[in-house]
Short mmCIF file of C-alpha atoms in Angstrom, two decimals:
data_model
loop_
_atom_site.label_atom_id
_atom_site.label_comp_id
_atom_site.label_asym_id
_atom_site.label_seq_id
_atom_site.Cartn_x
_atom_site.Cartn_y
_atom_site.Cartn_z
CA UNK A 1 38.59 59.11 29.98
CA UNK A 2 35.93 61.81 29.70
CA UNK A 3 33.89 62.22 26.51
CA UNK A 4 31.51 65.07 25.72
CA UNK A 5 29.16 64.57 22.78
CA UNK A 6 27.22 67.50 21.29
CA UNK A 7 26.99 69.35 24.62
CA UNK A 8 24.81 72.48 24.59
CA UNK A 9 23.49 74.55 27.46
CA UNK A 10 20.74 77.16 27.13
CA UNK A 11 19.14 79.49 29.67
CA UNK A 12 16.08 81.71 29.56
CA UNK A 13 16.39 85.42 30.32
CA UNK A 14 14.23 88.49 29.72
CA UNK A 15 15.32 88.52 26.08
CA UNK A 16 14.45 84.87 25.49
CA UNK A 17 16.67 81.81 25.13
CA UNK A 18 20.42 82.36 25.41
CA UNK A 19 23.00 79.78 24.28
CA UNK A 20 25.88 79.48 26.74
CA UNK A 21 27.42 76.31 25.25
CA UNK A 22 27.00 75.33 21.62
CA UNK A 23 27.43 71.75 20.44
CA UNK A 24 30.73 70.94 22.14
CA UNK A 25 32.50 67.67 21.31
CA UNK A 26 35.57 66.85 23.35
CA UNK A 27 37.60 63.88 24.59
CA UNK A 28 39.85 64.34 27.63
CA UNK A 29 42.32 61.59 28.44
CA UNK A 30 45.49 63.56 29.09
CA UNK A 31 47.19 63.88 32.45
CA UNK A 32 46.64 67.65 32.58
CA UNK A 33 44.15 69.68 30.51
CA UNK A 34 43.66 73.45 30.71
CA UNK A 35 40.56 75.38 29.64
CA UNK A 36 41.27 79.01 28.75
CA UNK A 37 39.68 81.84 26.80
CA UNK A 38 37.92 85.18 27.39
CA UNK A 39 35.73 85.80 30.41
CA UNK A 40 32.11 84.88 29.74
CA UNK A 41 33.08 82.45 27.01
CA UNK A 42 31.61 79.36 28.70
CA UNK A 43 34.62 77.79 30.45
CA UNK A 44 33.15 77.65 33.95
CA UNK A 45 29.75 76.59 32.63
CA UNK A 46 31.32 73.66 30.80
CA UNK A 47 33.27 72.66 33.92
CA UNK A 48 30.05 72.73 35.97
CA UNK A 49 28.32 70.60 33.35
CA UNK A 50 31.16 68.06 33.64
CA UNK A 51 30.91 68.04 37.46
CA UNK A 52 27.10 67.72 37.46
CA UNK A 53 26.36 71.12 38.96
CA UNK A 54 24.53 71.98 35.73
CA UNK A 55 22.65 69.61 33.42
CA UNK A 56 23.23 70.09 29.68
CA UNK A 57 20.27 71.08 27.56
CA UNK A 58 21.49 68.70 24.88
CA UNK A 59 24.21 66.08 24.50
CA UNK A 60 25.71 63.23 26.52
CA UNK A 61 28.66 62.88 28.92
CA UNK A 62 30.65 59.66 29.34
CA UNK A 63 33.20 58.76 32.03
CA UNK A 64 35.26 55.70 31.14
CA UNK A 65 32.51 54.68 28.70
CA UNK A 66 29.65 55.06 31.22
CA UNK A 67 26.89 57.57 30.48
CA UNK A 68 26.83 59.95 33.48
CA UNK A 69 24.70 62.70 31.88
CA UNK A 70 21.77 62.26 34.24
CA UNK A 71 23.80 61.70 37.41
CA UNK A 72 23.79 64.34 40.16
CA UNK A 73 26.93 66.04 41.47
CA UNK A 74 26.90 63.64 44.44
CA UNK A 75 26.59 60.59 42.20
CA UNK A 76 29.40 61.86 39.97
CA UNK A 77 31.57 62.45 43.03
CA UNK A 78 31.09 58.77 43.91
CA UNK A 79 32.15 57.90 40.36
CA UNK A 80 35.38 59.84 40.87
CA UNK A 81 34.86 63.48 39.83
CA UNK A 82 35.96 66.33 42.14
CA UNK A 83 35.18 70.02 41.62
CA UNK A 84 36.99 72.96 43.27
CA UNK A 85 35.04 76.21 43.13
CA UNK A 86 36.59 79.54 42.14
CA UNK A 87 35.25 80.86 45.46
CA UNK A 88 35.58 77.98 47.98
CA UNK A 89 32.63 77.16 50.23
CA UNK A 90 32.84 77.80 53.99
CA UNK A 91 31.63 75.10 56.39
CA UNK A 92 30.67 76.52 59.78
CA UNK A 93 31.02 73.89 62.51
CA UNK A 94 33.52 71.72 60.60
CA UNK A 95 37.26 71.79 61.25
CA UNK A 96 39.90 71.44 58.56
CA UNK A 97 40.64 67.97 59.91
CA UNK A 98 36.94 67.03 59.60
CA UNK A 99 36.90 68.19 55.99
CA UNK A 100 39.99 66.20 55.04
CA UNK A 101 38.61 63.08 56.73
CA UNK A 102 35.32 63.45 54.84
CA UNK A 103 37.24 63.83 51.57
CA UNK A 104 39.37 60.77 52.29
CA UNK A 105 36.31 58.74 53.30
CA UNK A 106 37.88 57.64 56.57
CA UNK A 107 39.37 58.95 59.81
CA UNK A 108 42.99 59.67 59.05
CA UNK A 109 45.82 59.85 61.53
CA UNK A 110 46.56 63.47 62.40
CA UNK A 111 49.98 63.12 60.73
CA UNK A 112 48.37 61.89 57.49
CA UNK A 113 45.78 64.69 57.48
CA UNK A 114 48.51 67.22 58.15
CA UNK A 115 50.58 65.92 55.24
CA UNK A 116 47.91 67.07 52.77
CA UNK A 117 48.02 70.59 54.22
CA UNK A 118 51.81 70.60 54.05
CA UNK A 119 51.63 69.71 50.36
CA UNK A 120 49.70 72.91 49.63
CA UNK A 121 52.13 75.09 51.57
CA UNK A 122 50.24 75.38 54.87
CA UNK A 123 51.68 74.98 58.36
CA UNK A 124 49.54 72.03 59.39
CA UNK A 125 49.65 72.58 63.15
CA UNK A 126 48.23 76.09 62.69
CA UNK A 127 45.26 74.92 60.62
CA UNK A 128 44.33 71.31 61.32
CA UNK A 129 41.90 72.20 64.15
CA UNK A 130 40.67 75.52 62.71
CA UNK A 131 37.01 75.82 61.80
CA UNK A 132 36.34 76.27 58.08
CA UNK A 133 34.55 79.59 58.49
CA UNK A 134 34.91 83.32 57.87
CA UNK A 135 38.10 83.48 59.95
CA UNK A 136 39.96 81.94 56.99
CA UNK A 137 41.00 84.04 54.01
CA UNK A 138 40.04 83.19 50.45
CA UNK A 139 43.59 82.01 49.73
CA UNK A 140 43.62 79.78 52.80
CA UNK A 141 40.26 78.27 51.84
CA UNK A 142 41.53 77.66 48.31
CA UNK A 143 44.54 75.73 49.55
CA UNK A 144 42.44 73.72 52.01
CA UNK A 145 40.06 72.82 49.18
CA UNK A 146 42.97 71.61 47.06
CA UNK A 147 44.21 69.55 50.02
CA UNK A 148 40.82 67.81 50.25
CA UNK A 149 40.98 66.90 46.56
CA UNK A 150 44.43 65.42 47.12
CA UNK A 151 42.91 63.37 49.94
CA UNK A 152 40.11 62.11 47.67
CA UNK A 153 42.44 60.83 44.90
CA UNK A 154 39.73 61.10 42.26
CA UNK A 155 39.67 60.04 38.61
CA UNK A 156 39.05 63.61 37.42
CA UNK A 157 39.83 66.74 39.45
CA UNK A 158 38.31 69.98 38.11
CA UNK A 159 39.68 73.34 39.31
CA UNK A 160 38.03 76.67 38.45
CA UNK A 161 40.77 79.34 38.46
CA UNK A 162 42.69 77.90 41.44
CA UNK A 163 45.10 80.85 41.38
CA UNK A 164 42.35 83.27 42.49
CA UNK A 165 43.19 84.72 45.91
CA UNK A 166 46.58 82.98 46.04
CA UNK A 167 49.64 85.15 46.83
CA UNK A 168 52.70 85.01 44.59
CA UNK A 169 54.77 82.75 46.88
CA UNK A 170 51.88 80.30 47.30
CA UNK A 171 51.25 80.36 43.55
CA UNK A 172 54.71 78.93 42.93
CA UNK A 173 53.93 76.11 45.36
CA UNK A 174 50.54 75.62 43.69
CA UNK A 175 52.26 74.90 40.38
CA UNK A 176 54.37 72.23 42.08
CA UNK A 177 51.23 70.69 43.62
CA UNK A 178 49.61 70.32 40.22
CA UNK A 179 52.81 68.94 38.71
CA UNK A 180 52.92 66.23 41.41
CA UNK A 181 49.18 65.59 41.73
CA UNK A 182 48.86 63.16 38.82
CA UNK A 183 51.53 60.88 40.26
CA UNK A 184 49.80 60.86 43.64
CA UNK A 185 46.18 60.43 42.49
CA UNK A 186 46.74 58.66 39.12
CA UNK A 187 43.78 60.71 37.90
CA UNK A 188 43.30 63.40 35.28
CA UNK A 189 43.38 67.12 36.10
CA UNK A 190 41.28 69.82 34.42
CA UNK A 191 42.04 73.44 35.25
CA UNK A 192 40.35 76.65 34.09
CA UNK A 193 42.99 79.36 34.01
CA UNK A 194 44.39 82.41 32.21
CA UNK A 195 47.78 82.06 33.88
CA UNK A 196 50.64 81.32 31.52
CA UNK A 197 52.52 79.34 34.20
CA UNK A 198 49.56 76.97 34.57
CA UNK A 199 48.98 76.71 30.82
CA UNK A 200 52.68 75.92 30.42
CA UNK A 201 52.40 72.65 32.38
CA UNK A 202 49.28 71.44 30.54
CA UNK A 203 49.43 68.50 28.14
CA UNK A 204 46.41 69.83 26.22
CA UNK A 205 44.96 73.34 26.01
CA UNK A 206 41.32 73.94 25.06
CA UNK A 207 40.42 77.51 24.06
CA UNK A 208 36.74 78.28 24.64
CA UNK A 209 35.01 81.47 23.46
CA UNK A 210 31.41 82.32 22.65
CA UNK A 211 30.32 78.92 23.98
CA UNK A 212 32.39 76.99 21.46
CA UNK A 213 35.83 75.40 21.18
CA UNK A 214 37.95 77.86 19.21
CA UNK A 215 41.21 75.92 19.37
CA UNK A 216 42.47 72.70 20.89
CA UNK A 217 45.78 70.91 20.88
CA UNK A 218 49.10 70.29 22.56
CA UNK A 219 50.60 73.07 24.65
CA UNK A 220 53.45 73.63 22.22
CA UNK A 221 50.98 74.19 19.38
CA UNK A 222 48.34 76.32 21.12
CA UNK A 223 50.19 78.38 23.74
CA UNK A 224 52.43 80.38 21.33
CA UNK A 225 49.32 81.50 19.42
CA UNK A 226 47.62 82.56 22.65
CA UNK A 227 50.66 84.55 23.78
CA UNK A 228 51.02 86.21 20.38
CA UNK A 229 47.33 87.18 20.37
CA UNK A 230 47.64 88.61 23.90
CA UNK A 231 50.71 90.63 22.89
CA UNK A 232 48.85 92.06 19.90
CA UNK A 233 45.92 92.97 22.17
CA UNK A 234 48.19 94.82 24.59
CA UNK A 235 49.88 96.75 21.76
CA UNK A 236 46.53 97.71 20.25
CA UNK A 237 45.24 98.98 23.60
CA UNK A 238 48.33 101.18 24.00
CA UNK A 239 47.91 102.79 20.57
#
């Protein structure tokens, strides 16, 4: 279970102090939680605070009752938190197999490493020995990153817009991966997304705007309001 208590995050710019997150209180214990809301509202910042990439200006973070606020991203990874970037990192000199082995924490059999690639819709024999460099597309890197998180089997897996760079056919497979991930890892999944198909499989939806939680609840309570608001926005823009 993840608990956020009075989380705020401020930065300094040429105009002075700017509040990115404002006193956020949140408990996440559901199988699948989705963060959504307008661009620039604070979703990715909050996810990076949870992962340890950013340190909150104020507030505390607890994982299964343990205060992890002051732990680094590496220390949080050891505690069981994974983070998948919106734009995956390239690793020159490492092969896909190397990356999956590192994620798993051991040298896997080739067949086991390949199984993780197969789960994300990749032909394993074409990728297992490829170097994780500029020769791979953004969509390929995204799927490889998701495969490494499957290999890690972490307590909390955080994905920042995993659909970015994914083609339509792969997106359908991506949904299936997330639907099956909880059963395989027994951990919680947190996804930042605007995609209705992803929001539709969430147990809880958290709407974040202007650095604050604007709405939170079960999918069946929150999603209809989001869709209605989006429809109104589209109609207004056409007028």
